[in-house]
Amino acid sequence: EALVLRSDVRRKQLAGLPPSTRARAEFGTGLYTPEAIDHTYQVLLDEAITALERGRSVVVDATFSDPRHRRLFLDAAVRLNHPASLLYIDASDETIRARLALRAHETGEASDANESVYEHALESFSTPDDVHPALRIDVRPDEAPDTIVARILDHFARDVSRIEEGRDPAAIEPR
C-alpha cells in the first residue's frame, strides 16, 4: 500500500493545527506565504525520500504549481531509481469552481481552497510543460475512473520494466 502525503494536511500539522481546521488565510499570507509553501514541500520531499528508501511507494497529493517543487520530487525518485510521474488533471474552470463550491460545505476537509485562492492560484500556476512527457500523465476529470486507473497502472508498469532493464526512466523517449 502506498504512503499518501497530502500537502493540505501536512501544512496544517506543521502549523500545529488539526487538518480539518479552516485556516481562512488569504493567498500569500499565513500558512500560504512563499516560505511556508517551500517548507511544506521540503517536509513532504523528506518524508517521500525516507519512504522510498524503505521500499514504500508514495503518492504526494499537492498542486505542484511551481516547477521547482516538481523537479525536486521527480529528481529524487529518479535518483533513488523509483518510477515517478506527475498526474496532471486538466479541469475546466467550470469544473473547478463547482468542486470548490461542493468542498466548501464538506466537514473534515483539510483543503482551504476556495474561489479567492483559485483566482490567485491561476495567476501563479505553471502548467507542467517542463515535465518530460514520459514522466507525466495528463487526465481530464470527465474521463472514466477505470480508464484513468488503467492508464496510470500501464504507465508505472512501463517505468518498472525500464528500471529493471537498467534504463533511466527520465531519459527515455516520450510516449
mmCIF file of C-alpha atoms in Angstrom:
data_model
loop_
_atom_site.group_PDB
_atom_site.id
_atom_site.type_symbol
_atom_site.label_atom_id
_atom_site.label_comp_id
_atom_site.label_asym_id
_atom_site.label_seq_id
_atom_site.Cartn_x
_atom_site.Cartn_y
_atom_site.Cartn_z
ATOM 1 C CA GLU A 1 0.000 0.000 0.000
ATOM 2 C CA ALA A 2 1.346 3.419 -0.955
ATOM 3 C CA LEU A 3 2.015 6.121 1.585
ATOM 4 C CA VAL A 4 -0.209 9.111 0.743
ATOM 5 C CA LEU A 5 1.234 12.504 1.677
ATOM 6 C CA ARG A 6 -1.213 15.416 1.391
ATOM 7 C CA SER A 7 0.176 18.938 1.325
ATOM 8 C CA ASP A 8 -3.047 20.316 2.835
ATOM 9 C CA VAL A 9 -2.751 18.013 5.841
ATOM 10 C CA ARG A 10 0.999 18.451 6.340
ATOM 11 C CA ARG A 11 0.751 22.264 6.079
ATOM 12 C CA LYS A 12 -1.771 22.319 8.930
ATOM 13 C CA GLN A 13 0.249 19.878 11.028
ATOM 14 C CA LEU A 14 3.390 22.000 10.608
ATOM 15 C CA ALA A 15 1.410 24.980 11.921
ATOM 16 C CA GLY A 16 0.152 22.957 14.901
ATOM 17 C CA LEU A 17 -3.428 22.877 13.590
ATOM 18 C CA PRO A 18 -5.741 19.903 13.203
ATOM 19 C CA PRO A 19 -6.042 19.090 9.485
ATOM 20 C CA SER A 20 -9.769 19.877 9.387
ATOM 21 C CA THR A 21 -9.316 23.403 10.781
ATOM 22 C CA ARG A 22 -10.023 26.067 8.169
ATOM 23 C CA ALA A 23 -7.077 28.481 8.136
ATOM 24 C CA ARG A 24 -9.031 31.162 6.264
ATOM 25 C CA ALA A 25 -5.742 32.801 5.291
ATOM 26 C CA GLU A 26 -5.625 34.919 2.181
ATOM 27 C CA PHE A 27 -3.404 33.729 -0.639
ATOM 28 C CA GLY A 28 0.219 34.662 0.142
ATOM 29 C CA THR A 29 -0.333 35.106 3.892
ATOM 30 C CA GLY A 30 -0.231 32.901 6.996
ATOM 31 C CA LEU A 31 0.139 29.259 6.031
ATOM 32 C CA TYR A 32 0.418 30.314 2.397
ATOM 33 C CA THR A 33 3.471 32.561 2.346
ATOM 34 C CA PRO A 34 6.142 31.521 -0.155
ATOM 35 C CA GLU A 35 8.357 30.458 2.761
ATOM 36 C CA ALA A 36 5.622 28.330 4.334
ATOM 37 C CA ILE A 37 4.848 26.715 0.990
ATOM 38 C CA ASP A 38 8.527 25.915 0.374
ATOM 39 C CA HIS A 39 8.820 24.486 3.888
ATOM 40 C CA THR A 40 5.756 22.278 3.382
ATOM 41 C CA TYR A 41 7.131 20.895 0.112
ATOM 42 C CA GLN A 42 10.539 20.286 1.704
ATOM 43 C CA VAL A 43 8.974 18.301 4.550
ATOM 44 C CA LEU A 44 6.898 16.306 2.052
ATOM 45 C CA LEU A 45 10.025 15.643 -0.006
ATOM 46 C CA ASP A 46 11.964 14.444 3.044
ATOM 47 C CA GLU A 47 9.091 12.127 4.005
ATOM 48 C CA ALA A 48 8.782 10.813 0.446
ATOM 49 C CA ILE A 49 12.518 10.106 0.203
ATOM 50 C CA THR A 50 12.502 8.283 3.545
ATOM 51 C CA ALA A 51 9.578 6.133 2.428
ATOM 52 C CA LEU A 52 11.143 5.377 -0.969
ATOM 53 C CA GLU A 53 14.434 4.417 0.698
ATOM 54 C CA ARG A 54 12.461 1.960 2.830
ATOM 55 C CA GLY A 55 10.899 0.419 -0.273
ATOM 56 C CA ARG A 56 7.476 2.043 0.028
ATOM 57 C CA SER A 57 5.512 3.537 -2.804
ATOM 58 C CA VAL A 58 4.495 7.151 -2.302
ATOM 59 C CA VAL A 59 1.709 9.370 -3.610
ATOM 60 C CA VAL A 60 2.172 13.093 -2.982
ATOM 61 C CA ASP A 61 -1.114 14.968 -3.235
ATOM 62 C CA ALA A 62 -0.210 18.600 -3.926
ATOM 63 C CA THR A 63 -0.749 21.194 -6.644
ATOM 64 C CA PHE A 64 2.928 21.317 -7.665
ATOM 65 C CA SER A 65 2.221 24.670 -9.302
ATOM 66 C CA ASP A 66 5.881 25.686 -9.042
ATOM 67 C CA PRO A 67 8.286 23.903 -11.421
ATOM 68 C CA ARG A 68 10.980 23.957 -8.703
ATOM 69 C CA HIS A 69 8.889 21.713 -6.486
ATOM 70 C CA ARG A 70 8.022 19.333 -9.312
ATOM 71 C CA ARG A 71 11.683 18.997 -10.241
ATOM 72 C CA LEU A 72 12.795 18.232 -6.670
ATOM 73 C CA PHE A 73 10.366 15.335 -6.334
ATOM 74 C CA LEU A 74 10.905 13.858 -9.780
ATOM 75 C CA ASP A 75 14.690 14.145 -9.481
ATOM 76 C CA ALA A 76 14.634 12.439 -6.073
ATOM 77 C CA ALA A 77 12.616 9.491 -7.381
ATOM 78 C CA VAL A 78 14.875 9.071 -10.403
ATOM 79 C CA ARG A 79 17.989 9.365 -8.225
ATOM 80 C CA LEU A 80 16.598 6.624 -5.977
ATOM 81 C CA ASN A 81 15.738 4.522 -9.053
ATOM 82 C CA HIS A 82 11.980 4.578 -8.428
ATOM 83 C CA PRO A 83 9.308 5.157 -11.036
ATOM 84 C CA ALA A 84 7.795 8.610 -10.776
ATOM 85 C CA SER A 85 5.107 10.532 -12.555
ATOM 86 C CA LEU A 86 3.236 13.748 -12.326
ATOM 87 C CA LEU A 87 -0.502 13.306 -12.682
ATOM 88 C CA TYR A 88 -1.786 16.484 -14.305
ATOM 89 C CA ILE A 89 -5.535 16.934 -14.074
ATOM 90 C CA ASP A 90 -6.619 19.429 -16.693
ATOM 91 C CA ALA A 91 -10.034 20.522 -15.435
ATOM 92 C CA SER A 92 -12.165 23.273 -16.898
ATOM 93 C CA ASP A 93 -12.754 26.471 -14.974
ATOM 94 C CA GLU A 94 -16.405 25.475 -14.568
ATOM 95 C CA THR A 95 -15.491 22.058 -13.126
ATOM 96 C CA ILE A 96 -13.014 23.537 -10.657
ATOM 97 C CA ARG A 97 -15.467 26.180 -9.420
ATOM 98 C CA ALA A 98 -18.204 23.563 -8.999
ATOM 99 C CA ARG A 99 -15.887 21.302 -6.990
ATOM 100 C CA LEU A 100 -14.730 24.206 -4.825
ATOM 101 C CA ALA A 101 -18.355 25.055 -4.060
ATOM 102 C CA LEU A 102 -19.049 21.453 -3.009
ATOM 103 C CA ARG A 103 -15.852 21.255 -0.946
ATOM 104 C CA ALA A 104 -16.764 24.430 0.967
ATOM 105 C CA HIS A 105 -19.585 22.513 2.655
ATOM 106 C CA GLU A 106 -17.612 19.359 3.476
ATOM 107 C CA THR A 107 -16.727 18.894 7.112
ATOM 108 C CA GLY A 108 -13.326 17.486 7.927
ATOM 109 C CA GLU A 109 -11.756 18.606 4.622
ATOM 110 C CA ALA A 110 -8.136 19.733 5.020
ATOM 111 C CA SER A 111 -8.027 21.941 1.936
ATOM 112 C CA ASP A 112 -8.539 25.675 2.367
ATOM 113 C CA ALA A 113 -9.026 26.201 -1.362
ATOM 114 C CA ASN A 114 -11.918 28.480 -2.258
ATOM 115 C CA GLU A 115 -12.806 30.835 -5.105
ATOM 116 C CA SER A 116 -10.384 33.506 -3.884
ATOM 117 C CA VAL A 117 -7.484 31.056 -3.572
ATOM 118 C CA TYR A 118 -8.315 29.666 -7.003
ATOM 119 C CA GLU A 119 -8.305 33.138 -8.589
ATOM 120 C CA HIS A 120 -4.843 33.860 -7.157
ATOM 121 C CA ALA A 121 -3.560 30.393 -7.999
ATOM 122 C CA LEU A 122 -4.492 30.933 -11.631
ATOM 123 C CA GLU A 123 -2.036 33.830 -11.731
ATOM 124 C CA SER A 124 0.888 31.814 -10.383
ATOM 125 C CA PHE A 125 0.181 28.314 -11.701
ATOM 126 C CA SER A 126 2.659 26.981 -14.207
ATOM 127 C CA THR A 127 1.410 24.125 -16.366
ATOM 128 C CA PRO A 128 3.800 21.166 -16.159
ATOM 129 C CA ASP A 129 5.223 21.624 -19.655
ATOM 130 C CA ASP A 130 8.656 21.369 -18.021
ATOM 131 C CA VAL A 131 7.997 17.720 -17.130
ATOM 132 C CA HIS A 132 9.207 15.177 -19.681
ATOM 133 C CA PRO A 133 6.176 13.531 -21.354
ATOM 134 C CA ALA A 134 7.387 10.122 -20.158
ATOM 135 C CA LEU A 135 7.072 11.349 -16.566
ATOM 136 C CA ARG A 136 3.654 12.944 -16.952
ATOM 137 C CA ILE A 137 0.137 11.543 -17.133
ATOM 138 C CA ASP A 138 -2.481 14.001 -18.365
ATOM 139 C CA VAL A 139 -6.092 13.319 -17.428
ATOM 140 C CA ARG A 140 -9.389 15.135 -17.694
ATOM 141 C CA PRO A 141 -11.960 14.915 -14.923
ATOM 142 C CA ASP A 142 -14.597 13.775 -17.422
ATOM 143 C CA GLU A 143 -12.636 10.595 -18.193
ATOM 144 C CA ALA A 144 -13.994 7.395 -16.722
ATOM 145 C CA PRO A 145 -12.171 6.491 -13.487
ATOM 146 C CA ASP A 146 -11.432 2.980 -14.791
ATOM 147 C CA THR A 147 -9.756 4.471 -17.856
ATOM 148 C CA ILE A 148 -7.623 6.793 -15.731
ATOM 149 C CA VAL A 149 -6.585 3.990 -13.378
ATOM 150 C CA ALA A 150 -5.702 1.715 -16.317
ATOM 151 C CA ARG A 151 -3.525 4.446 -17.863
ATOM 152 C CA ILE A 152 -1.749 5.087 -14.558
ATOM 153 C CA LEU A 153 -1.080 1.382 -13.967
ATOM 154 C CA ASP A 154 0.194 0.959 -17.530
ATOM 155 C CA HIS A 155 2.450 3.967 -17.094
ATOM 156 C CA PHE A 156 4.026 2.581 -13.932
ATOM 157 C CA ALA A 157 4.350 -0.934 -15.353
ATOM 158 C CA ARG A 158 6.412 0.524 -18.206
ATOM 159 C CA ASP A 159 8.542 2.521 -15.770
ATOM 160 C CA VAL A 160 9.212 -0.532 -13.597
ATOM 161 C CA SER A 161 10.285 -2.573 -16.621
ATOM 162 C CA ARG A 162 12.653 0.209 -17.703
ATOM 163 C CA ILE A 163 14.193 0.330 -14.240
ATOM 164 C CA GLU A 164 14.553 -3.474 -14.161
ATOM 165 C CA GLU A 165 16.346 -3.233 -17.512
ATOM 166 C CA GLY A 166 18.718 -0.674 -16.007
ATOM 167 C CA ARG A 167 17.409 2.207 -18.111
ATOM 168 C CA ASP A 168 16.842 5.647 -16.621
ATOM 169 C CA PRO A 169 13.080 6.286 -16.759
ATOM 170 C CA ALA A 170 13.714 10.042 -17.036
ATOM 171 C CA ALA A 171 15.901 9.673 -20.120
ATOM 172 C CA ILE A 172 13.516 7.795 -22.342
ATOM 173 C CA GLU A 173 11.674 8.667 -25.467
ATOM 174 C CA PRO A 174 8.265 10.293 -24.977
ATOM 175 C CA ARG A 175 5.182 8.085 -25.211
#
